[in-house]
């Protein structure tokens, strides 16, 4: 790799012999330089050259190069001859090679130079990025939105460059589109290929799981298979993991001819029917005919320097998604299309995917013929790649394209271009018929950003700092992004990083806190707005006198706020069909939007979401003068029977009232019990009537299964969480169970935000509240790092740290 001034060299023959450094591809320039994300700015201002010798391939009829991702303005030479000018980082490109090629050279031209060129002005400008001419270039906005995260330009061969050999058979297109229709699996099959010489394919054997079929006759031609639907017997439907089993089946085609046979790997197929219905502004979501509450987060990328996560990191992140009860990830239009490994993993794990096309906020020049042609090629390729994946549930025209136009005061006819409003739905119906289409996110109301109709982005609770009751009053239907808060990392993560020594007002700390461009506040200010309502303390005073306590309580504020909002939305009568948190994972160290930090470790807010998004859960919904509703949710395909207990605690240690009720919830159902129904008489459970001082300060609901094992637990603090420290530390016991450890915790008082630091292990729950007198057992599974025999426990209302050794 070599850096040169923009335009200094026009061809490989002009390049100097010195100054090159060895790099491994795929890579971005920032990764090759081994720079921090914050050092990635300014890379767009240079030309970056890459060159390598090409190895020979034996026993092949032809060779070609396949570039799976080139960012962003890339010229390609083979042996000094220009063969490609790639102008779209979202596309792949294939170049045929001459006999015995020797050298490949790439030039990633300076994007900044092109951004400065004079072009037609847009109808509106966005504050998201400084360079409005980015709308002309098919590159990501991720890393170029400086108010979201440290600037880092994505430049270089960021996805694999493959040298391929072509022999007798060359398959140009393999169409495998699975769906679930009329209670059976249906596969749309089609293919195009070319054969060397006078060869022909006599028959095709198709195997999908246990099903084996022969394709011949009218559908089989000399150069392919005519697309047609095949019904497959004995297969089960694919479900999101929260509602059933994500059944997938290996698929293989064997092409048989006079010169032998060739096997084609069709990957793993899952068969589902996904519907996104929008009757009169409402939204209904169904999978295989059954209602599904969608919940999850927005996926951006694994790392600005390496946008595609390696296999281990991807497995870690997606496993955490499943464990948290999330069943959908949205790939937003400001980011990049994910790699094949991402979609394949979501297929296996049962995670639905909402896929934005890569358009966001800007007035894209779809009327320009060259731009429109480029985008058609991009979207055709993307949809062909996605159509075989059961996980892909929604394809959307982009993020906030209609909202941005409407907020700038443009008339309704200007919000959506016919390219996205008319042409793209037809293309989706043809190429990806098993996925639902959404024109833009948000969209559907009298104004695109109205929350009570269609698809919305909801920040009433959040950036707009409205009261917690607004989550209910807004009447949201389907929320594609919401609850953007500055979420504090865990105490262990902070102590092990450079942030551990910083204070919340330090520039180092604030660099990791996102903000909206041009705003005089950031998303830590947003979180602080809700702090006094959820914690009995002034955040400004606490931040000044005890910064570490402020951060610990702030982590609990994010979790408490999100839990209350989801309790309102998961009600069967709420009208809400799902919501996705903005974001899943931070791109840099700090208190970003992510519920996972930049090392994929859970933040305290992650654990709160895990408890309130679980397929089987108890939630407490504050209904004001009507008291609290206790919601028992069961997304599983079998009925649930168990016991609900509710305890009221005063001063964190005195139980003032207890109730116990048997509960049964049908499959995919929700049971609701009000305060009077649970206790059998009036209880001012949320201190709504103000009849004297409150009789309790904590409500604890526990859901037990038929064997008496804890299934779910929820806490509610009518007056906010008490910051007074407990009088006595908890009693801990650590017991070995094979490769796992079990941590037993028992306390005489309510402990708030218990965090477990167990080097070499990962807990199955953390940042949780502990009720008095009830032993809690936490499983510790082997994790990263060297395991140790000591475990440290802390809590927001506990002075110091309690350490326990293995018994």
PDB file of N, CA and C in Angstrom, residues 380-459:
ATOM      1  N   UNK A 380     -30.281  -4.427  -7.472  1.00  0.00           N
ATOM      2  CA  UNK A 380     -30.522  -5.742  -8.074  1.00  0.00           C
ATOM      3  C   UNK A 380     -29.590  -6.775  -7.462  1.00  0.00           C
ATOM      4  N   UNK A 381     -28.334  -6.433  -7.320  1.00  0.00           N
ATOM      5  CA  UNK A 381     -27.359  -7.358  -6.733  1.00  0.00           C
ATOM      6  C   UNK A 381     -27.696  -7.655  -5.271  1.00  0.00           C
ATOM      7  N   UNK A 382     -28.058  -6.604  -4.524  1.00  0.00           N
ATOM      8  CA  UNK A 382     -28.360  -6.785  -3.099  1.00  0.00           C
ATOM      9  C   UNK A 382     -29.571  -7.686  -2.919  1.00  0.00           C
ATOM     10  N   UNK A 383     -30.636  -7.442  -3.675  1.00  0.00           N
ATOM     11  CA  UNK A 383     -31.853  -8.246  -3.520  1.00  0.00           C
ATOM     12  C   UNK A 383     -31.627  -9.689  -3.949  1.00  0.00           C
ATOM     13  N   UNK A 384     -30.832  -9.892  -4.976  1.00  0.00           N
ATOM     14  CA  UNK A 384     -30.514 -11.267  -5.382  1.00  0.00           C
ATOM     15  C   UNK A 384     -29.732 -11.994  -4.292  1.00  0.00           C
ATOM     16  N   UNK A 385     -28.922 -11.247  -3.569  1.00  0.00           N
ATOM     17  CA  UNK A 385     -28.145 -11.852  -2.483  1.00  0.00           C
ATOM     18  C   UNK A 385     -29.012 -12.142  -1.269  1.00  0.00           C
ATOM     19  N   UNK A 386     -30.017 -11.304  -1.018  1.00  0.00           N
ATOM     20  CA  UNK A 386     -30.831 -11.440   0.186  1.00  0.00           C
ATOM     21  C   UNK A 386     -31.984 -12.427   0.041  1.00  0.00           C
ATOM     22  N   UNK A 387     -32.412 -12.694  -1.189  1.00  0.00           N
ATOM     23  CA  UNK A 387     -33.682 -13.406  -1.368  1.00  0.00           C
ATOM     24  C   UNK A 387     -33.667 -14.833  -0.857  1.00  0.00           C
ATOM     25  N   UNK A 388     -32.498 -15.425  -0.700  1.00  0.00           N
ATOM     26  CA  UNK A 388     -32.435 -16.795  -0.207  1.00  0.00           C
ATOM     27  C   UNK A 388     -32.376 -16.908   1.299  1.00  0.00           C
ATOM     28  N   UNK A 389     -32.398 -15.768   2.008  1.00  0.00           N
ATOM     29  CA  UNK A 389     -32.231 -15.796   3.462  1.00  0.00           C
ATOM     30  C   UNK A 389     -33.577 -15.641   4.157  1.00  0.00           C
ATOM     31  N   UNK A 390     -33.898 -16.629   4.990  1.00  0.00           N
ATOM     32  CA  UNK A 390     -35.162 -16.583   5.728  1.00  0.00           C
ATOM     33  C   UNK A 390     -35.215 -15.412   6.687  1.00  0.00           C
ATOM     34  N   UNK A 391     -34.062 -14.953   7.164  1.00  0.00           N
ATOM     35  CA  UNK A 391     -34.038 -13.891   8.174  1.00  0.00           C
ATOM     36  C   UNK A 391     -34.517 -12.558   7.637  1.00  0.00           C
ATOM     37  N   UNK A 392     -34.408 -12.317   6.325  1.00  0.00           N
ATOM     38  CA  UNK A 392     -34.726 -10.996   5.769  1.00  0.00           C
ATOM     39  C   UNK A 392     -36.242 -10.826   5.726  1.00  0.00           C
ATOM     40  N   UNK A 393     -36.751  -9.991   6.611  1.00  0.00           N
ATOM     41  CA  UNK A 393     -38.192  -9.806   6.741  1.00  0.00           C
ATOM     42  C   UNK A 393     -38.677  -8.537   6.065  1.00  0.00           C
ATOM     43  N   UNK A 394     -37.879  -7.456   6.154  1.00  0.00           N
ATOM     44  CA  UNK A 394     -38.291  -6.157   5.629  1.00  0.00           C
ATOM     45  C   UNK A 394     -37.166  -5.579   4.785  1.00  0.00           C
ATOM     46  N   UNK A 395     -37.523  -5.051   3.636  1.00  0.00           N
ATOM     47  CA  UNK A 395     -36.607  -4.231   2.837  1.00  0.00           C
ATOM     48  C   UNK A 395     -37.215  -2.837   2.781  1.00  0.00           C
ATOM     49  N   UNK A 396     -36.396  -1.838   3.091  1.00  0.00           N
ATOM     50  CA  UNK A 396     -36.890  -0.462   3.234  1.00  0.00           C
ATOM     51  C   UNK A 396     -36.099   0.465   2.323  1.00  0.00           C
ATOM     52  N   UNK A 397     -36.777   1.469   1.781  1.00  0.00           N
ATOM     53  CA  UNK A 397     -36.149   2.378   0.826  1.00  0.00           C
ATOM     54  C   UNK A 397     -35.071   3.266   1.388  1.00  0.00           C
ATOM     55  N   UNK A 398     -34.933   3.338   2.719  1.00  0.00           N
ATOM     56  CA  UNK A 398     -33.868   4.146   3.303  1.00  0.00           C
ATOM     57  C   UNK A 398     -34.303   4.774   4.611  1.00  0.00           C
ATOM     58  N   UNK A 399     -33.412   5.524   5.202  1.00  0.00           N
ATOM     59  CA  UNK A 399     -33.634   6.101   6.525  1.00  0.00           C
ATOM     60  C   UNK A 399     -33.839   7.612   6.432  1.00  0.00           C
ATOM     61  N   UNK A 400     -35.006   8.074   6.870  1.00  0.00           N
ATOM     62  CA  UNK A 400     -35.326   9.487   7.035  1.00  0.00           C
ATOM     63  C   UNK A 400     -35.211  10.293   5.744  1.00  0.00           C
ATOM     64  N   UNK A 401     -35.372   9.641   4.607  1.00  0.00           N
ATOM     65  CA  UNK A 401     -35.360  10.396   3.352  1.00  0.00           C
ATOM     66  C   UNK A 401     -36.647  11.216   3.226  1.00  0.00           C
ATOM     67  N   UNK A 402     -37.789  10.608   3.568  1.00  0.00           N
ATOM     68  CA  UNK A 402     -39.048  11.354   3.526  1.00  0.00           C
ATOM     69  C   UNK A 402     -39.127  12.342   4.694  1.00  0.00           C
ATOM     70  N   UNK A 403     -38.686  11.926   5.854  1.00  0.00           N
ATOM     71  CA  UNK A 403     -38.751  12.801   7.026  1.00  0.00           C
ATOM     72  C   UNK A 403     -37.962  14.080   6.796  1.00  0.00           C
ATOM     73  N   UNK A 404     -36.762  13.951   6.234  1.00  0.00           N
ATOM     74  CA  UNK A 404     -35.919  15.131   6.037  1.00  0.00           C
ATOM     75  C   UNK A 404     -36.601  16.126   5.110  1.00  0.00           C
ATOM     76  N   UNK A 405     -37.199  15.612   4.022  1.00  0.00           N
ATOM     77  CA  UNK A 405     -37.874  16.509   3.081  1.00  0.00           C
ATOM     78  C   UNK A 405     -39.078  17.173   3.735  1.00  0.00           C
ATOM     79  N   UNK A 406     -39.866  16.405   4.499  1.00  0.00           N
ATOM     80  CA  UNK A 406     -41.059  16.962   5.131  1.00  0.00           C
ATOM     81  C   UNK A 406     -40.693  18.000   6.181  1.00  0.00           C
ATOM     82  N   UNK A 407     -39.639  17.748   6.950  1.00  0.00           N
ATOM     83  CA  UNK A 407     -39.228  18.694   7.988  1.00  0.00           C
ATOM     84  C   UNK A 407     -38.669  19.987   7.389  1.00  0.00           C
ATOM     85  N   UNK A 408     -38.228  19.930   6.139  1.00  0.00           N
ATOM     86  CA  UNK A 408     -37.753  21.148   5.477  1.00  0.00           C
ATOM     87  C   UNK A 408     -38.902  21.935   4.843  1.00  0.00           C
ATOM     88  N   UNK A 409     -40.162  21.418   5.027  1.00  0.00           N
ATOM     89  CA  UNK A 409     -41.333  22.147   4.561  1.00  0.00           C
ATOM     90  C   UNK A 409     -41.729  21.870   3.122  1.00  0.00           C
ATOM     91  N   UNK A 410     -41.144  20.841   2.492  1.00  0.00           N
ATOM     92  CA  UNK A 410     -41.512  20.520   1.119  1.00  0.00           C
ATOM     93  C   UNK A 410     -42.890  19.872   1.076  1.00  0.00           C
ATOM     94  N   UNK A 411     -43.643  20.051  -0.002  1.00  0.00           N
ATOM     95  CA  UNK A 411     -44.972  19.438  -0.116  1.00  0.00           C
ATOM     96  C   UNK A 411     -44.871  17.916  -0.241  1.00  0.00           C
ATOM     97  N   UNK A 412     -45.985  17.237   0.028  1.00  0.00           N
ATOM     98  CA  UNK A 412     -45.990  15.780   0.080  1.00  0.00           C
ATOM     99  C   UNK A 412     -45.488  15.135  -1.204  1.00  0.00           C
ATOM    100  N   UNK A 413     -45.783  15.729  -2.327  1.00  0.00           N
ATOM    101  CA  UNK A 413     -45.349  15.161  -3.596  1.00  0.00           C
ATOM    102  C   UNK A 413     -43.844  15.117  -3.762  1.00  0.00           C
ATOM    103  N   UNK A 414     -43.115  15.856  -2.922  1.00  0.00           N
ATOM    104  CA  UNK A 414     -41.657  15.897  -3.018  1.00  0.00           C
ATOM    105  C   UNK A 414     -40.966  14.971  -2.034  1.00  0.00           C
ATOM    106  N   UNK A 415     -41.714  14.318  -1.152  1.00  0.00           N
ATOM    107  CA  UNK A 415     -41.084  13.512  -0.107  1.00  0.00           C
ATOM    108  C   UNK A 415     -40.389  12.273  -0.671  1.00  0.00           C
ATOM    109  N   UNK A 416     -41.036  11.644  -1.646  1.00  0.00           N
ATOM    110  CA  UNK A 416     -40.495  10.383  -2.152  1.00  0.00           C
ATOM    111  C   UNK A 416     -40.375  10.434  -3.667  1.00  0.00           C
ATOM    112  N   UNK A 417     -39.234  10.033  -4.160  1.00  0.00           N
ATOM    113  CA  UNK A 417     -39.023   9.977  -5.605  1.00  0.00           C
ATOM    114  C   UNK A 417     -39.679   8.709  -6.159  1.00  0.00           C
ATOM    115  N   UNK A 418     -40.235   8.757  -7.370  1.00  0.00           N
ATOM    116  CA  UNK A 418     -40.833   7.548  -7.961  1.00  0.00           C
ATOM    117  C   UNK A 418     -39.883   6.356  -8.007  1.00  0.00           C
ATOM    118  N   UNK A 419     -38.589   6.632  -8.014  1.00  0.00           N
ATOM    119  CA  UNK A 419     -37.620   5.532  -8.026  1.00  0.00           C
ATOM    120  C   UNK A 419     -37.818   4.648  -6.804  1.00  0.00           C
ATOM    121  N   UNK A 420     -37.983   5.274  -5.615  1.00  0.00           N
ATOM    122  CA  UNK A 420     -38.190   4.513  -4.392  1.00  0.00           C
ATOM    123  C   UNK A 420     -39.659   4.201  -4.160  1.00  0.00           C
ATOM    124  N   UNK A 421     -40.541   5.100  -4.577  1.00  0.00           N
ATOM    125  CA  UNK A 421     -41.956   4.903  -4.300  1.00  0.00           C
ATOM    126  C   UNK A 421     -42.647   3.939  -5.238  1.00  0.00           C
ATOM    127  N   UNK A 422     -42.125   3.785  -6.476  1.00  0.00           N
ATOM    128  CA  UNK A 422     -42.817   2.965  -7.468  1.00  0.00           C
ATOM    129  C   UNK A 422     -41.925   1.870  -8.060  1.00  0.00           C
ATOM    130  N   UNK A 423     -40.724   2.242  -8.490  1.00  0.00           N
ATOM    131  CA  UNK A 423     -39.872   1.260  -9.169  1.00  0.00           C
ATOM    132  C   UNK A 423     -39.344   0.199  -8.216  1.00  0.00           C
ATOM    133  N   UNK A 424     -38.887   0.617  -7.026  1.00  0.00           N
ATOM    134  CA  UNK A 424     -38.298  -0.339  -6.096  1.00  0.00           C
ATOM    135  C   UNK A 424     -39.291  -1.387  -5.581  1.00  0.00           C
ATOM    136  N   UNK A 425     -40.543  -1.026  -5.267  1.00  0.00           N
ATOM    137  CA  UNK A 425     -41.481  -2.074  -4.844  1.00  0.00           C
ATOM    138  C   UNK A 425     -41.695  -3.144  -5.908  1.00  0.00           C
ATOM    139  N   UNK A 426     -41.725  -2.727  -7.181  1.00  0.00           N
ATOM    140  CA  UNK A 426     -41.887  -3.715  -8.255  1.00  0.00           C
ATOM    141  C   UNK A 426     -40.670  -4.635  -8.331  1.00  0.00           C
ATOM    142  N   UNK A 427     -39.485  -4.054  -8.174  1.00  0.00           N
ATOM    143  CA  UNK A 427     -38.270  -4.865  -8.222  1.00  0.00           C
ATOM    144  C   UNK A 427     -38.226  -5.836  -7.051  1.00  0.00           C
ATOM    145  N   UNK A 428     -38.633  -5.386  -5.859  1.00  0.00           N
ATOM    146  CA  UNK A 428     -38.646  -6.261  -4.696  1.00  0.00           C
ATOM    147  C   UNK A 428     -39.630  -7.407  -4.893  1.00  0.00           C
ATOM    148  N   UNK A 429     -40.823  -7.111  -5.409  1.00  0.00           N
ATOM    149  CA  UNK A 429     -41.826  -8.158  -5.617  1.00  0.00           C
ATOM    150  C   UNK A 429     -41.322  -9.213  -6.589  1.00  0.00           C
ATOM    151  N   UNK A 430     -40.487  -8.790  -7.539  1.00  0.00           N
ATOM    152  CA  UNK A 430     -39.963  -9.733  -8.528  1.00  0.00           C
ATOM    153  C   UNK A 430     -38.786 -10.532  -7.991  1.00  0.00           C
ATOM    154  N   UNK A 431     -37.871  -9.882  -7.289  1.00  0.00           N
ATOM    155  CA  UNK A 431     -36.632 -10.538  -6.875  1.00  0.00           C
ATOM    156  C   UNK A 431     -36.682 -11.108  -5.464  1.00  0.00           C
ATOM    157  N   UNK A 432     -37.445 -10.485  -4.573  1.00  0.00           N
ATOM    158  CA  UNK A 432     -37.411 -10.864  -3.157  1.00  0.00           C
ATOM    159  C   UNK A 432     -38.838 -10.907  -2.610  1.00  0.00           C
ATOM    160  N   UNK A 433     -39.685 -11.783  -3.168  1.00  0.00           N
ATOM    161  CA  UNK A 433     -41.121 -11.743  -2.842  1.00  0.00           C
ATOM    162  C   UNK A 433     -41.443 -12.158  -1.412  1.00  0.00           C
ATOM    163  N   UNK A 434     -40.512 -12.785  -0.698  1.00  0.00           N
ATOM    164  CA  UNK A 434     -40.800 -13.250   0.660  1.00  0.00           C
ATOM    165  C   UNK A 434     -40.583 -12.169   1.707  1.00  0.00           C
ATOM    166  N   UNK A 435     -40.180 -10.955   1.297  1.00  0.00           N
ATOM    167  CA  UNK A 435     -39.925  -9.866   2.236  1.00  0.00           C
ATOM    168  C   UNK A 435     -40.941  -8.751   2.041  1.00  0.00           C
ATOM    169  N   UNK A 436     -41.254  -8.044   3.142  1.00  0.00           N
ATOM    170  CA  UNK A 436     -42.171  -6.903   3.091  1.00  0.00           C
ATOM    171  C   UNK A 436     -41.417  -5.656   2.662  1.00  0.00           C
ATOM    172  N   UNK A 437     -42.137  -4.723   2.036  1.00  0.00           N
ATOM    173  CA  UNK A 437     -41.548  -3.482   1.554  1.00  0.00           C
ATOM    174  C   UNK A 437     -42.043  -2.312   2.394  1.00  0.00           C
ATOM    175  N   UNK A 438     -41.117  -1.455   2.821  1.00  0.00           N
ATOM    176  CA  UNK A 438     -41.439  -0.189   3.478  1.00  0.00           C
ATOM    177  C   UNK A 438     -40.763   0.914   2.679  1.00  0.00           C
ATOM    178  N   UNK A 439     -41.546   1.911   2.271  1.00  0.00           N
ATOM    179  CA  UNK A 439     -41.018   2.928   1.351  1.00  0.00           C
ATOM    180  C   UNK A 439     -39.874   3.727   1.965  1.00  0.00           C
ATOM    181  N   UNK A 440     -40.036   4.124   3.213  1.00  0.00           N
ATOM    182  CA  UNK A 440     -38.999   4.865   3.917  1.00  0.00           C
ATOM    183  C   UNK A 440     -39.251   4.703   5.399  1.00  0.00           C
ATOM    184  N   UNK A 441     -38.202   4.840   6.175  1.00  0.00           N
ATOM    185  CA  UNK A 441     -38.348   4.781   7.622  1.00  0.00           C
ATOM    186  C   UNK A 441     -37.902   6.132   8.189  1.00  0.00           C
ATOM    187  N   UNK A 442     -38.854   6.910   8.778  1.00  0.00           N
ATOM    188  CA  UNK A 442     -40.261   6.616   9.017  1.00  0.00           C
ATOM    189  C   UNK A 442     -41.131   6.995   7.820  1.00  0.00           C
ATOM    190  N   UNK A 443     -42.371   6.507   7.855  1.00  0.00           N
ATOM    191  CA  UNK A 443     -43.342   6.851   6.816  1.00  0.00           C
ATOM    192  C   UNK A 443     -44.709   6.330   7.252  1.00  0.00           C
ATOM    193  N   UNK A 444     -45.747   6.885   6.627  1.00  0.00           N
ATOM    194  CA  UNK A 444     -47.077   6.330   6.837  1.00  0.00           C
ATOM    195  C   UNK A 444     -48.091   7.270   7.431  1.00  0.00           C
ATOM    196  N   UNK A 445     -47.685   8.364   8.067  1.00  0.00           N
ATOM    197  CA  UNK A 445     -48.636   9.270   8.680  1.00  0.00           C
ATOM    198  C   UNK A 445     -48.922  10.476   7.810  1.00  0.00           C
ATOM    199  N   UNK A 446     -49.735  11.422   8.350  1.00  0.00           N
ATOM    200  CA  UNK A 446     -49.971  12.669   7.636  1.00  0.00           C
ATOM    201  C   UNK A 446     -48.650  13.377   7.372  1.00  0.00           C
ATOM    202  N   UNK A 447     -47.740  13.275   8.320  1.00  0.00           N
ATOM    203  CA  UNK A 447     -46.339  13.638   8.128  1.00  0.00           C
ATOM    204  C   UNK A 447     -45.520  12.392   8.433  1.00  0.00           C
ATOM    205  N   UNK A 448     -44.426  12.169   7.728  1.00  0.00           N
ATOM    206  CA  UNK A 448     -43.698  10.897   7.888  1.00  0.00           C
ATOM    207  C   UNK A 448     -43.252  10.624   9.313  1.00  0.00           C
ATOM    208  N   UNK A 449     -43.017  11.692  10.080  1.00  0.00           N
ATOM    209  CA  UNK A 449     -42.469  11.511  11.417  1.00  0.00           C
ATOM    210  C   UNK A 449     -43.549  11.465  12.496  1.00  0.00           C
ATOM    211  N   UNK A 450     -44.824  11.464  12.125  1.00  0.00           N
ATOM    212  CA  UNK A 450     -45.871  11.270  13.115  1.00  0.00           C
ATOM    213  C   UNK A 450     -45.810   9.835  13.627  1.00  0.00           C
ATOM    214  N   UNK A 451     -45.817   9.686  14.952  1.00  0.00           N
ATOM    215  CA  UNK A 451     -45.550   8.374  15.546  1.00  0.00           C
ATOM    216  C   UNK A 451     -46.748   7.447  15.550  1.00  0.00           C
ATOM    217  N   UNK A 452     -47.964   7.990  15.426  1.00  0.00           N
ATOM    218  CA  UNK A 452     -49.156   7.169  15.636  1.00  0.00           C
ATOM    219  C   UNK A 452     -49.636   6.441  14.393  1.00  0.00           C
ATOM    220  N   UNK A 453     -48.934   6.589  13.282  1.00  0.00           N
ATOM    221  CA  UNK A 453     -49.315   5.910  12.045  1.00  0.00           C
ATOM    222  C   UNK A 453     -48.092   5.309  11.373  1.00  0.00           C
ATOM    223  N   UNK A 454     -48.276   4.114  10.860  1.00  0.00           N
ATOM    224  CA  UNK A 454     -47.225   3.493  10.073  1.00  0.00           C
ATOM    225  C   UNK A 454     -45.958   3.228  10.856  1.00  0.00           C
ATOM    226  N   UNK A 455     -44.830   3.374  10.167  1.00  0.00           N
ATOM    227  CA  UNK A 455     -43.506   3.140  10.751  1.00  0.00           C
ATOM    228  C   UNK A 455     -42.969   4.461  11.282  1.00  0.00           C
ATOM    229  N   UNK A 456     -42.474   4.448  12.516  1.00  0.00           N
ATOM    230  CA  UNK A 456     -42.020   5.700  13.124  1.00  0.00           C
ATOM    231  C   UNK A 456     -40.612   5.560  13.673  1.00  0.00           C
ATOM    232  N   UNK A 457     -39.990   6.722  13.893  1.00  0.00           N
ATOM    233  CA  UNK A 457     -38.783   6.847  14.710  1.00  0.00           C
ATOM    234  C   UNK A 457     -39.223   7.617  15.945  1.00  0.00           C
ATOM    235  N   UNK A 458     -39.176   6.970  17.094  1.00  0.00           N
ATOM    236  CA  UNK A 458     -39.759   7.584  18.287  1.00  0.00           C
ATOM    237  C   UNK A 458     -38.671   8.041  19.251  1.00  0.00           C
ATOM    238  N   UNK A 459     -38.592   9.361  19.461  1.00  0.00           N
ATOM    239  CA  UNK A 459     -37.675   9.933  20.438  1.00  0.00           C
ATOM    240  C   UNK A 459     -38.402  10.895  21.375  1.00  0.00           C
TER     241      UNK A 459
END
